[in-house]
GROMACS .gro file of C-alpha atoms in nm:
model
  293
    1UNK     CA    1   0.838  -4.405  -1.278
    2UNK     CA    2   1.210  -4.341  -1.350
    3UNK     CA    3   1.351  -4.594  -1.595
    4UNK     CA    4   1.676  -4.777  -1.511
    5UNK     CA    5   1.866  -4.639  -1.810
    6UNK     CA    6   1.850  -4.281  -1.680
    7UNK     CA    7   2.192  -4.161  -1.575
    8UNK     CA    8   2.253  -4.055  -1.218
    9UNK     CA    9   2.297  -3.701  -1.347
   10UNK     CA   10   1.960  -3.707  -1.518
   11UNK     CA   11   1.797  -3.848  -1.208
   12UNK     CA   12   1.961  -3.581  -0.999
   13UNK     CA   13   1.836  -3.315  -1.238
   14UNK     CA   14   1.484  -3.453  -1.216
   15UNK     CA   15   1.496  -3.454  -0.839
   16UNK     CA   16   1.635  -3.099  -0.834
   17UNK     CA   17   1.364  -2.981  -1.072
   18UNK     CA   18   1.099  -3.147  -0.859
   19UNK     CA   19   1.236  -2.986  -0.543
   20UNK     CA   20   1.251  -2.646  -0.715
   21UNK     CA   21   0.890  -2.684  -0.825
   22UNK     CA   22   0.784  -2.765  -0.469
   23UNK     CA   23   0.971  -2.461  -0.337
   24UNK     CA   24   0.822  -2.235  -0.606
   25UNK     CA   25   0.473  -2.362  -0.525
   26UNK     CA   26   0.530  -2.303  -0.156
   27UNK     CA   27   0.655  -1.947  -0.217
   28UNK     CA   28   0.360  -1.876  -0.448
   29UNK     CA   29   0.120  -2.009  -0.185
   30UNK     CA   30   0.268  -1.772   0.073
   31UNK     CA   31   0.277  -1.469  -0.153
   32UNK     CA   32   0.113  -1.164  -0.001
   33UNK     CA   33   0.103  -0.975  -0.331
   34UNK     CA   34   0.002  -1.088  -0.677
   35UNK     CA   35   0.050  -0.918  -1.012
   36UNK     CA   36  -0.145  -0.961  -1.334
   37UNK     CA   37  -0.085  -0.772  -1.658
   38UNK     CA   38  -0.303  -0.700  -1.959
   39UNK     CA   39  -0.087  -0.650  -2.269
   40UNK     CA   40  -0.374  -0.496  -2.466
   41UNK     CA   41  -0.450  -0.217  -2.218
   42UNK     CA   42  -0.099  -0.193  -2.068
   43UNK     CA   43  -0.259  -0.204  -1.724
   44UNK     CA   44  -0.121  -0.414  -1.439
   45UNK     CA   45  -0.317  -0.508  -1.128
   46UNK     CA   46  -0.121  -0.532  -0.804
   47UNK     CA   47  -0.329  -0.712  -0.544
   48UNK     CA   48  -0.268  -0.722  -0.170
   49UNK     CA   49  -0.338  -1.071  -0.039
   50UNK     CA   50  -0.255  -1.092   0.329
   51UNK     CA   51  -0.557  -1.231   0.516
   52UNK     CA   52  -0.760  -1.135   0.696
   53UNK     CA   53  -0.735  -0.755   0.649
   54UNK     CA   54  -0.412  -0.677   0.458
   55UNK     CA   55  -0.241  -0.540   0.767
   56UNK     CA   56   0.079  -0.381   0.644
   57UNK     CA   57   0.364  -0.578   0.799
   58UNK     CA   58   0.721  -0.581   0.669
   59UNK     CA   59   0.651  -0.874   0.435
   60UNK     CA   60   0.357  -0.704   0.267
   61UNK     CA   61   0.529  -0.365   0.250
   62UNK     CA   62   0.845  -0.510   0.099
   63UNK     CA   63   0.635  -0.713  -0.143
   64UNK     CA   64   0.450  -0.399  -0.252
   65UNK     CA   65   0.771  -0.199  -0.283
   66UNK     CA   66   0.940  -0.465  -0.492
   67UNK     CA   67   0.637  -0.512  -0.718
   68UNK     CA   68   0.598  -0.136  -0.774
   69UNK     CA   69   0.967  -0.106  -0.864
   70UNK     CA   70   0.953  -0.404  -1.101
   71UNK     CA   71   0.641  -0.280  -1.278
   72UNK     CA   72   0.798   0.063  -1.308
   73UNK     CA   73   1.078  -0.090  -1.514
   74UNK     CA   74   0.841  -0.288  -1.738
   75UNK     CA   75   0.803  -0.087  -2.057
   76UNK     CA   76   0.494  -0.290  -2.152
   77UNK     CA   77   0.307  -0.147  -1.852
   78UNK     CA   78   0.172   0.207  -1.836
   79UNK     CA   79  -0.076   0.187  -1.550
   80UNK     CA   80  -0.106   0.013  -1.215
   81UNK     CA   81  -0.428  -0.060  -1.026
   82UNK     CA   82  -0.377  -0.131  -0.656
   83UNK     CA   83  -0.643  -0.370  -0.527
   84UNK     CA   84  -0.726  -0.610  -0.246
   85UNK     CA   85  -0.805  -0.980  -0.242
   86UNK     CA   86  -0.984  -0.948   0.094
   87UNK     CA   87  -1.362  -0.889   0.077
   88UNK     CA   88  -1.473  -0.568   0.246
   89UNK     CA   89  -1.126  -0.436   0.318
   90UNK     CA   90  -0.868  -0.249   0.113
   91UNK     CA   91  -0.612  -0.247   0.392
   92UNK     CA   92  -0.658  -0.208   0.766
   93UNK     CA   93  -0.336  -0.008   0.777
   94UNK     CA   94  -0.005  -0.064   0.949
   95UNK     CA   95   0.023  -0.388   1.142
   96UNK     CA   96   0.003  -0.263   1.500
   97UNK     CA   97   0.170  -0.581   1.622
   98UNK     CA   98   0.480  -0.481   1.425
   99UNK     CA   99   0.488  -0.159   1.628
  100UNK     CA  100   0.414  -0.305   1.973
  101UNK     CA  101   0.711  -0.410   2.187
  102UNK     CA  102   0.919  -0.428   1.869
  103UNK     CA  103   1.296  -0.452   1.871
  104UNK     CA  104   1.456  -0.133   1.743
  105UNK     CA  105   1.611  -0.302   1.438
  106UNK     CA  106   1.285  -0.479   1.347
  107UNK     CA  107   1.084  -0.157   1.370
  108UNK     CA  108   1.339   0.026   1.157
  109UNK     CA  109   1.322  -0.237   0.883
  110UNK     CA  110   0.943  -0.212   0.894
  111UNK     CA  111   0.950   0.168   0.868
  112UNK     CA  112   1.204   0.169   0.584
  113UNK     CA  113   0.978  -0.072   0.394
  114UNK     CA  114   0.686   0.169   0.440
  115UNK     CA  115   0.896   0.465   0.324
  116UNK     CA  116   1.005   0.276   0.015
  117UNK     CA  117   0.658   0.150  -0.080
  118UNK     CA  118   0.505   0.497  -0.042
  119UNK     CA  119   0.783   0.680  -0.227
  120UNK     CA  120   0.780   0.429  -0.512
  121UNK     CA  121   0.403   0.454  -0.552
  122UNK     CA  122   0.377   0.832  -0.516
  123UNK     CA  123   0.659   0.898  -0.763
  124UNK     CA  124   0.580   0.617  -1.010
  125UNK     CA  125   0.603   0.685  -1.383
  126UNK     CA  126   0.290   0.471  -1.410
  127UNK     CA  127  -0.066   0.593  -1.388
  128UNK     CA  128  -0.180   0.460  -1.052
  129UNK     CA  129  -0.536   0.394  -0.938
  130UNK     CA  130  -0.655   0.261  -0.602
  131UNK     CA  131  -0.951   0.023  -0.627
  132UNK     CA  132  -1.093   0.068  -0.276
  133UNK     CA  133  -1.348  -0.209  -0.235
  134UNK     CA  134  -1.375  -0.188   0.143
  135UNK     CA  135  -1.244  -0.005   0.447
  136UNK     CA  136  -0.919   0.192   0.414
  137UNK     CA  137  -0.814   0.342   0.749
  138UNK     CA  138  -0.467   0.473   0.838
  139UNK     CA  139  -0.200   0.305   0.623
  140UNK     CA  140  -0.469   0.179   0.387
  141UNK     CA  141  -0.568   0.539   0.326
  142UNK     CA  142  -0.200   0.631   0.281
  143UNK     CA  143  -0.156   0.377   0.002
  144UNK     CA  144  -0.469   0.504  -0.169
  145UNK     CA  145  -0.369   0.872  -0.157
  146UNK     CA  146  -0.026   0.781  -0.295
  147UNK     CA  147  -0.212   0.679  -0.612
  148UNK     CA  148  -0.316   0.927  -0.881
  149UNK     CA  149  -0.683   0.831  -0.867
  150UNK     CA  150  -0.916   0.653  -0.625
  151UNK     CA  151  -1.244   0.473  -0.686
  152UNK     CA  152  -1.437   0.339  -0.386
  153UNK     CA  153  -1.745   0.130  -0.324
  154UNK     CA  154  -2.032   0.330  -0.175
  155UNK     CA  155  -2.213   0.222   0.140
  156UNK     CA  156  -2.074   0.128   0.478
  157UNK     CA  157  -1.701   0.161   0.412
  158UNK     CA  158  -1.476   0.432   0.559
  159UNK     CA  159  -1.140   0.588   0.476
  160UNK     CA  160  -0.901   0.829   0.646
  161UNK     CA  161  -0.576   0.882   0.835
  162UNK     CA  162  -0.695   0.812   1.189
  163UNK     CA  163  -0.355   0.775   1.359
  164UNK     CA  164  -0.438   1.008   1.651
  165UNK     CA  165  -0.709   0.765   1.761
  166UNK     CA  166  -0.428   0.516   1.824
  167UNK     CA  167  -0.212   0.769   2.007
  168UNK     CA  168   0.021   0.803   1.707
  169UNK     CA  169   0.116   1.109   1.503
  170UNK     CA  170   0.127   1.085   1.123
  171UNK     CA  171   0.476   1.177   0.993
  172UNK     CA  172   0.525   1.484   0.772
  173UNK     CA  173   0.511   1.295   0.443
  174UNK     CA  174   0.173   1.141   0.535
  175UNK     CA  175   0.045   1.490   0.610
  176UNK     CA  176   0.189   1.647   0.293
  177UNK     CA  177   0.035   1.378   0.074
  178UNK     CA  178  -0.301   1.416   0.254
  179UNK     CA  179  -0.300   1.795   0.213
  180UNK     CA  180  -0.217   1.760  -0.157
  181UNK     CA  181  -0.533   1.551  -0.202
  182UNK     CA  182  -0.794   1.717   0.021
  183UNK     CA  183  -0.644   2.060   0.092
  184UNK     CA  184  -0.444   2.205   0.379
  185UNK     CA  185  -0.728   2.302   0.615
  186UNK     CA  186  -0.929   1.984   0.563
  187UNK     CA  187  -0.617   1.770   0.614
  188UNK     CA  188  -0.520   1.960   0.929
  189UNK     CA  189  -0.863   1.906   1.080
  190UNK     CA  190  -0.884   1.541   0.975
  191UNK     CA  191  -0.537   1.461   1.109
  192UNK     CA  192  -0.602   1.622   1.447
  193UNK     CA  193  -0.937   1.448   1.487
  194UNK     CA  194  -0.828   1.115   1.338
  195UNK     CA  195  -1.132   1.135   1.111
  196UNK     CA  196  -1.268   0.840   0.918
  197UNK     CA  197  -1.492   0.946   0.629
  198UNK     CA  198  -1.782   0.758   0.476
  199UNK     CA  199  -1.762   0.694   0.103
  200UNK     CA  200  -2.003   0.981   0.035
  201UNK     CA  201  -1.802   1.219   0.255
  202UNK     CA  202  -1.477   1.108   0.092
  203UNK     CA  203  -1.621   1.190  -0.250
  204UNK     CA  204  -1.743   1.529  -0.130
  205UNK     CA  205  -1.403   1.638   0.005
  206UNK     CA  206  -1.206   1.494  -0.289
  207UNK     CA  207  -1.048   1.207  -0.098
  208UNK     CA  208  -1.184   0.971  -0.366
  209UNK     CA  209  -1.262   1.053  -0.727
  210UNK     CA  210  -1.557   0.822  -0.796
  211UNK     CA  211  -1.794   0.588  -0.619
  212UNK     CA  212  -1.927   0.257  -0.742
  213UNK     CA  213  -2.274   0.156  -0.626
  214UNK     CA  214  -2.280  -0.046  -0.305
  215UNK     CA  215  -2.472  -0.328  -0.474
  216UNK     CA  216  -2.256  -0.341  -0.787
  217UNK     CA  217  -2.089  -0.673  -0.871
  218UNK     CA  218  -1.777  -0.796  -0.690
  219UNK     CA  219  -1.544  -0.687  -0.973
  220UNK     CA  220  -1.711  -0.349  -1.033
  221UNK     CA  221  -1.462  -0.136  -0.840
  222UNK     CA  222  -1.162  -0.300  -1.004
  223UNK     CA  223  -1.309  -0.269  -1.352
  224UNK     CA  224  -1.398   0.096  -1.297
  225UNK     CA  225  -1.044   0.164  -1.178
  226UNK     CA  226  -0.911   0.026  -1.505
  227UNK     CA  227  -1.147   0.252  -1.700
  228UNK     CA  228  -1.030   0.557  -1.506
  229UNK     CA  229  -0.668   0.480  -1.595
  230UNK     CA  230  -0.721   0.462  -1.970
  231UNK     CA  231  -0.738   0.834  -2.061
  232UNK     CA  232  -0.410   0.889  -1.877
  233UNK     CA  233  -0.245   0.596  -2.052
  234UNK     CA  234  -0.327   0.763  -2.384
  235UNK     CA  235  -0.110   1.064  -2.290
  236UNK     CA  236   0.261   1.044  -2.373
  237UNK     CA  237   0.445   0.914  -2.068
  238UNK     CA  238   0.720   1.176  -2.040
  239UNK     CA  239   0.503   1.491  -2.017
  240UNK     CA  240   0.243   1.305  -1.811
  241UNK     CA  241   0.496   1.191  -1.551
  242UNK     CA  242   0.687   1.520  -1.541
  243UNK     CA  243   0.361   1.706  -1.481
  244UNK     CA  244   0.284   1.475  -1.192
  245UNK     CA  245   0.629   1.524  -1.044
  246UNK     CA  246   0.595   1.904  -1.062
  247UNK     CA  247   0.308   1.876  -0.818
  248UNK     CA  248   0.457   1.608  -0.592
  249UNK     CA  249   0.817   1.718  -0.548
  250UNK     CA  250   0.756   1.902  -0.216
  251UNK     CA  251   0.611   1.592  -0.048
  252UNK     CA  252   0.861   1.355  -0.208
  253UNK     CA  253   1.153   1.572  -0.096
  254UNK     CA  254   1.066   1.484   0.264
  255UNK     CA  255   1.212   1.140   0.185
  256UNK     CA  256   1.427   1.261  -0.103
  257UNK     CA  257   1.766   1.149   0.027
  258UNK     CA  258   1.923   0.886   0.249
  259UNK     CA  259   1.977   1.155   0.510
  260UNK     CA  260   1.610   1.257   0.503
  261UNK     CA  261   1.492   0.895   0.524
  262UNK     CA  262   1.723   0.825   0.816
  263UNK     CA  263   1.607   1.138   1.000
  264UNK     CA  264   1.243   1.032   0.953
  265UNK     CA  265   1.326   0.677   1.063
  266UNK     CA  266   1.507   0.802   1.376
  267UNK     CA  267   1.228   1.040   1.470
  268UNK     CA  268   0.957   0.780   1.418
  269UNK     CA  269   1.142   0.503   1.603
  270UNK     CA  270   1.210   0.736   1.894
  271UNK     CA  271   0.842   0.832   1.915
  272UNK     CA  272   0.671   0.499   1.848
  273UNK     CA  273   0.902   0.295   2.070
  274UNK     CA  274   0.875   0.541   2.360
  275UNK     CA  275   0.705   0.407   2.677
  276UNK     CA  276   0.414   0.651   2.645
  277UNK     CA  277   0.325   0.547   2.290
  278UNK     CA  278   0.387   0.179   2.361
  279UNK     CA  279   0.139   0.203   2.648
  280UNK     CA  280  -0.119   0.359   2.415
  281UNK     CA  281  -0.065   0.092   2.148
  282UNK     CA  282  -0.090  -0.181   2.411
  283UNK     CA  283  -0.420  -0.041   2.535
  284UNK     CA  284  -0.554  -0.030   2.181
  285UNK     CA  285  -0.457  -0.394   2.120
  286UNK     CA  286  -0.615  -0.496   2.451
  287UNK     CA  287  -0.937  -0.321   2.354
  288UNK     CA  288  -0.936  -0.501   2.019
  289UNK     CA  289  -0.885  -0.837   2.190
  290UNK     CA  290  -1.171  -0.766   2.431
  291UNK     CA  291  -1.405  -0.684   2.143
  292UNK     CA  292  -1.328  -1.020   1.981
  293UNK     CA  293  -1.437  -1.217   2.288
   0.00000   0.00000   0.00000
């Protein structure tokens, strides 16, 4: 209850504070990414939280890009673990609905958000580890290979850049990142076939660095990812990051300037929004809808 001797100004301030709290709560409830930090280990966990399968729409991509940039500026953080809040799925990849019958300007915003999230993650000064506790096709695989290390749950889950199965071609920076992880010939074959690899196959070809037992506890993958980061955190940041950048500059240079980003955006928009590819995407969505009936 507000007492009668409160001034109108004070009452107004209370009402404003209450409204701000409601807005903040609403924004927090809608958040598609969450961040937690451990001061003792200097490890942050960036969690994707867009039900049901963390499909990468513009909201999630921009949220990831902003969080990666913010954590990169936080001198109390030396490592980032990328995780999922959705059981059984890391990320189902790019939101196909954002690519189907999209307006040109909407698709371009979406693609720029993907460029930014990938570039920020792949070039981060932080040690980055993907905690893959579920399926990671297409864009989900891309986010994982943009990290320094990957740990995945064994069993039924799959991972890979399977864009050709959707009638889409992975852009050059997808391919360069893939080849840097699994090798040129393996990446070429996998990209052409749109291969999805089991956890065991992914470990064998170097697509993931470690597996956690299929029946391990629900937090096992995340906790193992934190353990994998720790030896890297103990190395001085400057030589560690410069060594990483020596290896990644060729792929990063594909989006290394505004001109390069715009050329990639133009090429991708022209391809994805073409009638032929739109027909293929539409057929894929129709097949998905039929399976759900």
